[in-house]
C-alpha atoms as a PDB file:
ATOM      1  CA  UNK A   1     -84.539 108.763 -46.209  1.00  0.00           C
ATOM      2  CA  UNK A   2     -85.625 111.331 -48.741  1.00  0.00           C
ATOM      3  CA  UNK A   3     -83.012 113.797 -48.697  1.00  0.00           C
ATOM      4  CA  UNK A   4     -80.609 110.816 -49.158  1.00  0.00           C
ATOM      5  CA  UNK A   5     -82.487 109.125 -52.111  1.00  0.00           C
ATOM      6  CA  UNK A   6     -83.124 113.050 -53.777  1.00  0.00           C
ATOM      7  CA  UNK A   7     -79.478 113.635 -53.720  1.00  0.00           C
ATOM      8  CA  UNK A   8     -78.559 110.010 -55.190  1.00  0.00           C
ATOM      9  CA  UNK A   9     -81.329 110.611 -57.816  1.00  0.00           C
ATOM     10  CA  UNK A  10     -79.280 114.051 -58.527  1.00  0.00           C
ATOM     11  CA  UNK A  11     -76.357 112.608 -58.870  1.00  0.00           C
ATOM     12  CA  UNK A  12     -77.091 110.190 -61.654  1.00  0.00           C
ATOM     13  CA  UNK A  13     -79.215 112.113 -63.398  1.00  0.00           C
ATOM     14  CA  UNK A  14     -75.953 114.267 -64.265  1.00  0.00           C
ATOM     15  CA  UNK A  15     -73.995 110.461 -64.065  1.00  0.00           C
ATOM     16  CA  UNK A  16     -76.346 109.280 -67.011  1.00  0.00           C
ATOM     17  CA  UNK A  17     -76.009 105.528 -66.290  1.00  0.00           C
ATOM     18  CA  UNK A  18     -78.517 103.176 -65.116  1.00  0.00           C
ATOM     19  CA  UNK A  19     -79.239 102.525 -61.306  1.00  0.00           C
ATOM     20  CA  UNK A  20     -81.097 100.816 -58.743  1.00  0.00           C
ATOM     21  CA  UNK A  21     -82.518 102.769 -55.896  1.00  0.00           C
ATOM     22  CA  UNK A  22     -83.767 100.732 -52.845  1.00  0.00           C
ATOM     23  CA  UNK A  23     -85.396 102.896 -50.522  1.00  0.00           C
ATOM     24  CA  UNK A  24     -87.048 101.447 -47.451  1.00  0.00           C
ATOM     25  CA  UNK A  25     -89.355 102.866 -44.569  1.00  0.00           C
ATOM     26  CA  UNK A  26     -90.571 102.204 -41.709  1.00  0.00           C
ATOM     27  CA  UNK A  27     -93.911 103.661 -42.351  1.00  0.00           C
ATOM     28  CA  UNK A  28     -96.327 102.008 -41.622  1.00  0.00           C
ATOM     29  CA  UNK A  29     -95.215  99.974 -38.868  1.00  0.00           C
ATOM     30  CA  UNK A  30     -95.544  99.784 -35.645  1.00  0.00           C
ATOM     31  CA  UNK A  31     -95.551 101.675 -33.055  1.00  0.00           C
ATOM     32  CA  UNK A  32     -98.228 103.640 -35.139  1.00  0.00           C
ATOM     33  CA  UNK A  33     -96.716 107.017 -34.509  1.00  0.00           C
ATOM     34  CA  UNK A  34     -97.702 110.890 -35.320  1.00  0.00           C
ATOM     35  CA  UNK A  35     -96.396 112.019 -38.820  1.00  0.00           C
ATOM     36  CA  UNK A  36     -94.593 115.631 -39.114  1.00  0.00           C
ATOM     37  CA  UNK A  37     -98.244 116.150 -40.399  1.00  0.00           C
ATOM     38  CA  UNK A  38    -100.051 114.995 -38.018  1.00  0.00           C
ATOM     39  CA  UNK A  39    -101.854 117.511 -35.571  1.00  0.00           C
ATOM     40  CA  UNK A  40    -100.641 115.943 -33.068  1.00  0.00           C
ATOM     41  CA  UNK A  41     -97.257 115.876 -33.431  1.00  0.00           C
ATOM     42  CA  UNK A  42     -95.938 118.232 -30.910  1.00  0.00           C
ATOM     43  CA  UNK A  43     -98.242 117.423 -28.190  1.00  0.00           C
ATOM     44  CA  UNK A  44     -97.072 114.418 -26.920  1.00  0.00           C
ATOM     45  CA  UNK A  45     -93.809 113.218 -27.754  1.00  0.00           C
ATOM     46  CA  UNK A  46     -94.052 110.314 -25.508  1.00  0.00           C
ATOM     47  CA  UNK A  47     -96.674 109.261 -27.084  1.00  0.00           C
ATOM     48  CA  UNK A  48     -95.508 108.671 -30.068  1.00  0.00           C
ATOM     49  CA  UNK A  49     -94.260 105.298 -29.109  1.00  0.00           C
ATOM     50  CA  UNK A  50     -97.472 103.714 -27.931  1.00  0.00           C
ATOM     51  CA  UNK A  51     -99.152 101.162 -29.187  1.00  0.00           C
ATOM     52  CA  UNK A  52    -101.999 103.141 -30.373  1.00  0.00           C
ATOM     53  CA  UNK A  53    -103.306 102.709 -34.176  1.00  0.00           C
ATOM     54  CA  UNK A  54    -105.041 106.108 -33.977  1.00  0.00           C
ATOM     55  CA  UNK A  55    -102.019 107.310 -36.376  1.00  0.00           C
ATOM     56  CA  UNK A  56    -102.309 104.762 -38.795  1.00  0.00           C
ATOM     57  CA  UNK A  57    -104.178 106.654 -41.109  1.00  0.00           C
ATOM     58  CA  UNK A  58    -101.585 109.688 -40.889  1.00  0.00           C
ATOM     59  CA  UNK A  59     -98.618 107.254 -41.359  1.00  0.00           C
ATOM     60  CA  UNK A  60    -100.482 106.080 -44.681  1.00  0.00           C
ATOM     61  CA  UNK A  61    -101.190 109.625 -45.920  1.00  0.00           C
ATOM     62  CA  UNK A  62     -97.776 110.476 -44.913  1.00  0.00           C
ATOM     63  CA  UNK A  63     -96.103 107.660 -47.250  1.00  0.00           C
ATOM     64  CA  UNK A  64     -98.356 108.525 -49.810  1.00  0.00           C
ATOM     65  CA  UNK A  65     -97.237 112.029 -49.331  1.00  0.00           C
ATOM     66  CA  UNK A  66     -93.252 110.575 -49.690  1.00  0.00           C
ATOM     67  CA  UNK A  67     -94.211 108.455 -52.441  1.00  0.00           C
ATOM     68  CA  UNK A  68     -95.216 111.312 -54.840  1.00  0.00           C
ATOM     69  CA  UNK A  69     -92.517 113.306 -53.770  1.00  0.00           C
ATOM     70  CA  UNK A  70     -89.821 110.585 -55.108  1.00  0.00           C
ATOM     71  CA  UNK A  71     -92.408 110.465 -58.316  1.00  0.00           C
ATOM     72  CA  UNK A  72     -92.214 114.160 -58.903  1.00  0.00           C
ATOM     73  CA  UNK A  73     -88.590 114.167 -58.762  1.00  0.00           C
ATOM     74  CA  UNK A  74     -87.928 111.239 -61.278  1.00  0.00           C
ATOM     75  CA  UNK A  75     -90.264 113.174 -63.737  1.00  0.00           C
ATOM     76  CA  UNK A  76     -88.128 116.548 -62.785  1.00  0.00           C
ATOM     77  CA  UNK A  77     -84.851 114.547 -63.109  1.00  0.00           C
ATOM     78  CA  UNK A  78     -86.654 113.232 -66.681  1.00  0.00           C
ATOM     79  CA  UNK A  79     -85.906 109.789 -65.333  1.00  0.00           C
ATOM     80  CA  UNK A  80     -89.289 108.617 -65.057  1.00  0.00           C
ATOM     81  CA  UNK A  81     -89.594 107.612 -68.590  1.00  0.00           C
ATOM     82  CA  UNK A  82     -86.786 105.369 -68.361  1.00  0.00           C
ATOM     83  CA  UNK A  83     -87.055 103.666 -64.545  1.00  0.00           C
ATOM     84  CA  UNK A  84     -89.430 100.850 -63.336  1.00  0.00           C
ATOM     85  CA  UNK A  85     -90.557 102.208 -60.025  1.00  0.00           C
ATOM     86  CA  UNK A  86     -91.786  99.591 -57.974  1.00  0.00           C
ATOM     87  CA  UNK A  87     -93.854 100.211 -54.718  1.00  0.00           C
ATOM     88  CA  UNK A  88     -94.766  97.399 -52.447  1.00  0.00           C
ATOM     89  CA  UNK A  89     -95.035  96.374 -48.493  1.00  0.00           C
ATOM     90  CA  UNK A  90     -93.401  93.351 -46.948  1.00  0.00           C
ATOM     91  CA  UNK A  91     -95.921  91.537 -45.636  1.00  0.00           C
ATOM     92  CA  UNK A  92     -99.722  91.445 -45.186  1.00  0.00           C
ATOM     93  CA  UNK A  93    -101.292  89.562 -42.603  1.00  0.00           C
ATOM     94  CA  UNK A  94     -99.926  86.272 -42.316  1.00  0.00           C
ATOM     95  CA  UNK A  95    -102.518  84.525 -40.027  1.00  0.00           C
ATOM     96  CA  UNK A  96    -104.759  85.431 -43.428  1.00  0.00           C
ATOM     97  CA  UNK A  97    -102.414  82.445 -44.432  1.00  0.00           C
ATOM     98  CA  UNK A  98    -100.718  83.581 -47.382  1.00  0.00           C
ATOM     99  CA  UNK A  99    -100.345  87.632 -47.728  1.00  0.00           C
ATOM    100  CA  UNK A 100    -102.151  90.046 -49.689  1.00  0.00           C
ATOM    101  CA  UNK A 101     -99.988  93.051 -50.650  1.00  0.00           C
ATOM    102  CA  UNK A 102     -99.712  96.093 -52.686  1.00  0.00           C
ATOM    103  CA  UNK A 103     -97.436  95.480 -55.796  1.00  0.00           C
ATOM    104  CA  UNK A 104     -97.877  98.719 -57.900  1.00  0.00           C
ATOM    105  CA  UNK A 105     -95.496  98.537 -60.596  1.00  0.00           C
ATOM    106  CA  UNK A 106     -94.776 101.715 -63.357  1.00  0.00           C
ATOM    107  CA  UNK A 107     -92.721 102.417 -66.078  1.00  0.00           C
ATOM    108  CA  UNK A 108     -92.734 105.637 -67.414  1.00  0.00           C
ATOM    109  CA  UNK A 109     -95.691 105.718 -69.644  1.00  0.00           C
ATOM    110  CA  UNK A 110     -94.611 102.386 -71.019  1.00  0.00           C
ATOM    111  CA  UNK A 111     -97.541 100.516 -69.489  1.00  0.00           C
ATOM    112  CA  UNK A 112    -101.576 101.221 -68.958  1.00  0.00           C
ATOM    113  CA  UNK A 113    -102.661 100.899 -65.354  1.00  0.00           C
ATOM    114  CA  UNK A 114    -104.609  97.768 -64.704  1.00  0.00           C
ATOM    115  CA  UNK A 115    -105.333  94.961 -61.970  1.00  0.00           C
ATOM    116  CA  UNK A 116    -103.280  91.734 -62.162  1.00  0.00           C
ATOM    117  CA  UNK A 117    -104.035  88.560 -60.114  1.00  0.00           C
ATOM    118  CA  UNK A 118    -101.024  86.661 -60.815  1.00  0.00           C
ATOM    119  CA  UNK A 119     -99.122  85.029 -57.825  1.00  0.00           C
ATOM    120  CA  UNK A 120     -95.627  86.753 -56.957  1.00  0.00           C
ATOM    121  CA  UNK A 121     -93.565  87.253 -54.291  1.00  0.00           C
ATOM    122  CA  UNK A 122     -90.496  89.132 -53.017  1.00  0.00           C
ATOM    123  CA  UNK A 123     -88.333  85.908 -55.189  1.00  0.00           C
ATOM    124  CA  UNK A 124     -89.506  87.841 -58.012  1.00  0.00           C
ATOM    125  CA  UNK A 125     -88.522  91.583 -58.609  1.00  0.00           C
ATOM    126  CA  UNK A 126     -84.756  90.286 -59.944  1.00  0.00           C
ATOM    127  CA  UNK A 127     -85.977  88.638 -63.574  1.00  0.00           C
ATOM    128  CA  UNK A 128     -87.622  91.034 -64.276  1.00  0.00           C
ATOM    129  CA  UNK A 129     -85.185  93.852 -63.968  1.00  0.00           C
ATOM    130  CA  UNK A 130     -82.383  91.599 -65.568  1.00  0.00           C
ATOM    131  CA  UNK A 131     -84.817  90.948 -68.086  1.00  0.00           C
ATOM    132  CA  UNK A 132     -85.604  94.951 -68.964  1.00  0.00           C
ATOM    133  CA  UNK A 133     -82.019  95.127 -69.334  1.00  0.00           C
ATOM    134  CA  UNK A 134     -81.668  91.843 -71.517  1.00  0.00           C
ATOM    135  CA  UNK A 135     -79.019  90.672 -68.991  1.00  0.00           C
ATOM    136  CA  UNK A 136     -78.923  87.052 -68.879  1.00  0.00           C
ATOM    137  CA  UNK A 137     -79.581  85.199 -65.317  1.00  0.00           C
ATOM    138  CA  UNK A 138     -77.246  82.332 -64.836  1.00  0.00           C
ATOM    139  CA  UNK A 139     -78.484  79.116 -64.809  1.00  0.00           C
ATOM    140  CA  UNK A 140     -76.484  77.637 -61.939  1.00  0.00           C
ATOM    141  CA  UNK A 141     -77.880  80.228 -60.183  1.00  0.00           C
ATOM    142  CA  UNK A 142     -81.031  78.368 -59.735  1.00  0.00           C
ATOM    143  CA  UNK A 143     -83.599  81.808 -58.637  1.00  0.00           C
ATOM    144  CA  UNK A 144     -87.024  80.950 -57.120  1.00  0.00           C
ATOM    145  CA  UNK A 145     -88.362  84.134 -58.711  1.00  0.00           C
ATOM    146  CA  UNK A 146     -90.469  84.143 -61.535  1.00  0.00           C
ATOM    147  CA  UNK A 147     -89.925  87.778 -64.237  1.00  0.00           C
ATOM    148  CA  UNK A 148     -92.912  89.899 -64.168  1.00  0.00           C
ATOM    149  CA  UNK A 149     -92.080  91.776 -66.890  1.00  0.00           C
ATOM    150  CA  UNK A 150     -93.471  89.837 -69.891  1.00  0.00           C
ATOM    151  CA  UNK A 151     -96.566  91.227 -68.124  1.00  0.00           C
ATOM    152  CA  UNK A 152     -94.938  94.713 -67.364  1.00  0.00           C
ATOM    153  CA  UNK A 153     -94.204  94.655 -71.124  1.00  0.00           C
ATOM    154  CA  UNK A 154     -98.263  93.703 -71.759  1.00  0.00           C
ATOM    155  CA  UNK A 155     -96.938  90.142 -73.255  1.00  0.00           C
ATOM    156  CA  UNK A 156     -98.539  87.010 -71.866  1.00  0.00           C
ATOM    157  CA  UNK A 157     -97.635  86.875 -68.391  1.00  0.00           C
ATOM    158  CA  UNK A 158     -95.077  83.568 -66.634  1.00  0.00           C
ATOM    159  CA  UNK A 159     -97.411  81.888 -63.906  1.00  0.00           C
ATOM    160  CA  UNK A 160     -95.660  81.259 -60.642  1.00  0.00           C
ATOM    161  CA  UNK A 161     -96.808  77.600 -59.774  1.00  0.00           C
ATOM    162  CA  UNK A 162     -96.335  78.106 -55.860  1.00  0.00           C
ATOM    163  CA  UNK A 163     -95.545  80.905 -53.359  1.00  0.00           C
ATOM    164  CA  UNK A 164     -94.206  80.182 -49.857  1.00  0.00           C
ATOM    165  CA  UNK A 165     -94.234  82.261 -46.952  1.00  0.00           C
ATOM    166  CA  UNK A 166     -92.577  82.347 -43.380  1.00  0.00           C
ATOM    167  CA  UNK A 167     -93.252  85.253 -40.766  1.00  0.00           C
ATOM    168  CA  UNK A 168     -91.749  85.181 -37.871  1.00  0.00           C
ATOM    169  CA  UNK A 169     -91.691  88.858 -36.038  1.00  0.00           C
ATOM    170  CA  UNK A 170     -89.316  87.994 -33.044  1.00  0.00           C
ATOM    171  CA  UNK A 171     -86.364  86.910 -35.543  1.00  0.00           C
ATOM    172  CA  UNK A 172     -83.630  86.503 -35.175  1.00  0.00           C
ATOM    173  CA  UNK A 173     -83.971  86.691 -31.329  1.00  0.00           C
ATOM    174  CA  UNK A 174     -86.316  84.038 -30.646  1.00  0.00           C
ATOM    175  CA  UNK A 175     -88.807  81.843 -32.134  1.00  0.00           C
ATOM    176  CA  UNK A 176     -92.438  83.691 -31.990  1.00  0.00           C
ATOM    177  CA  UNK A 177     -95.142  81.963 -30.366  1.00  0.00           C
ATOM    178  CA  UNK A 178     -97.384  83.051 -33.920  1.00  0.00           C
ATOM    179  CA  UNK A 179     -94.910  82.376 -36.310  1.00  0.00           C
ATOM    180  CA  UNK A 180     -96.348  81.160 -39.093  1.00  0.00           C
ATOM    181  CA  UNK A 181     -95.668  79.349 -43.226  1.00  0.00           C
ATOM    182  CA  UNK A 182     -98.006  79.521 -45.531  1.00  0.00           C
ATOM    183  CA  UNK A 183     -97.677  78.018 -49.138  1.00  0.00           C
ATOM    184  CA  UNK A 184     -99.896  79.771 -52.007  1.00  0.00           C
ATOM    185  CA  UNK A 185    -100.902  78.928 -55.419  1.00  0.00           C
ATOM    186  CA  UNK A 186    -103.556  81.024 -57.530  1.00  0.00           C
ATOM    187  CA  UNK A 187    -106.178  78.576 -56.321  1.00  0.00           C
ATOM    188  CA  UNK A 188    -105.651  77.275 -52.614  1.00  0.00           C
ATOM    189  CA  UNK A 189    -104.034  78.914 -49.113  1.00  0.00           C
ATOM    190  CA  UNK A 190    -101.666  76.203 -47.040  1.00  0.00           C
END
């Protein structure tokens, strides 16, 4: 995934128009497997797809490892500045009803670090990016998402009334046994 997203981030840095980069990986699911760094890497290949969480920690220090790579190169490319980087995961535990998930938004040095409690879910990374680009969003279009970035900008942020969940890990093969919805609002779990 790397050398594919390096090599698009080349290309429009000497392109000069905007983009959107989407780049997905499997780290950290399961099967928990050895990283490239991992001591263990080439001493049992078959093991690799166990179901053993020993590697967990490696796949995390490995995707932080990836992460700062793609960071590095946005600041070599001197696109940093100029792109909202957003780093998240796609679920948390859903029998926790409701998830709990890393949502670490930057811009450049556009915005301080700091902790946010407000309510948001994967219906909401669209307004914001039409709104950093003051690109009107349809009204027929009728999105669930709420914009984040009044509070990327450090302006008041929009609350999100309610967020709803469904996991279901066996889709869309079969219904799981522990599928589960969840509906979420900044005070109660459904």
């Amino acid at each position: 995934f790397e050398g594919a997203a390096f090599e698009f981030l080349d290309r429009q840095k000497e392109s000069g128009k905007p983009f959107l980069l989407y780049c997905s990986t499997p780290l950290v699911h399961t099967p928990h497997t050895p990283t490239p760094d991992s001591e263990s890497w080439d001493m049992d290949f078959l093991g690799r797809f166990g179901k053993d969480t020993s590697n967990f920690r490696d796949m995390v220090a490995y995707l932080d490892k990836k992460v700062g790579r793609m960071v590095r190169r946005l600041k070599e490319n001197g696109q940093w500045d100029n792109t909202i980087f957003i780093f998240t995961s796609d679920k948390g535990d859903p029998r926790g009803v409701g998830t709990s998930v890393p949502l670490i938004v930057c811009w450049g040095d556009r915005i301080a670090p700091r902790v946010s409690e407000r309510l948001a879910d994967f219906t909401d990374p669209f307004p914001p990016f039409a709104d950093a680009m003051r690109i009107g969003i349809p009204a027929e279009w009728k999105l669930d998402g709420v914009s984040l970035y009044p509070e990327i900008a450090g302006q008041k942020p929009l609350e999100k009334e309610i967020s709803l969940m469904h996991y279901n890990p066996l889709w869309p093969t079969a219904p799981a046994p522990y599928a589960s919805r969840a509906a979420r609002t900044a005070e109660y779990k459904y």
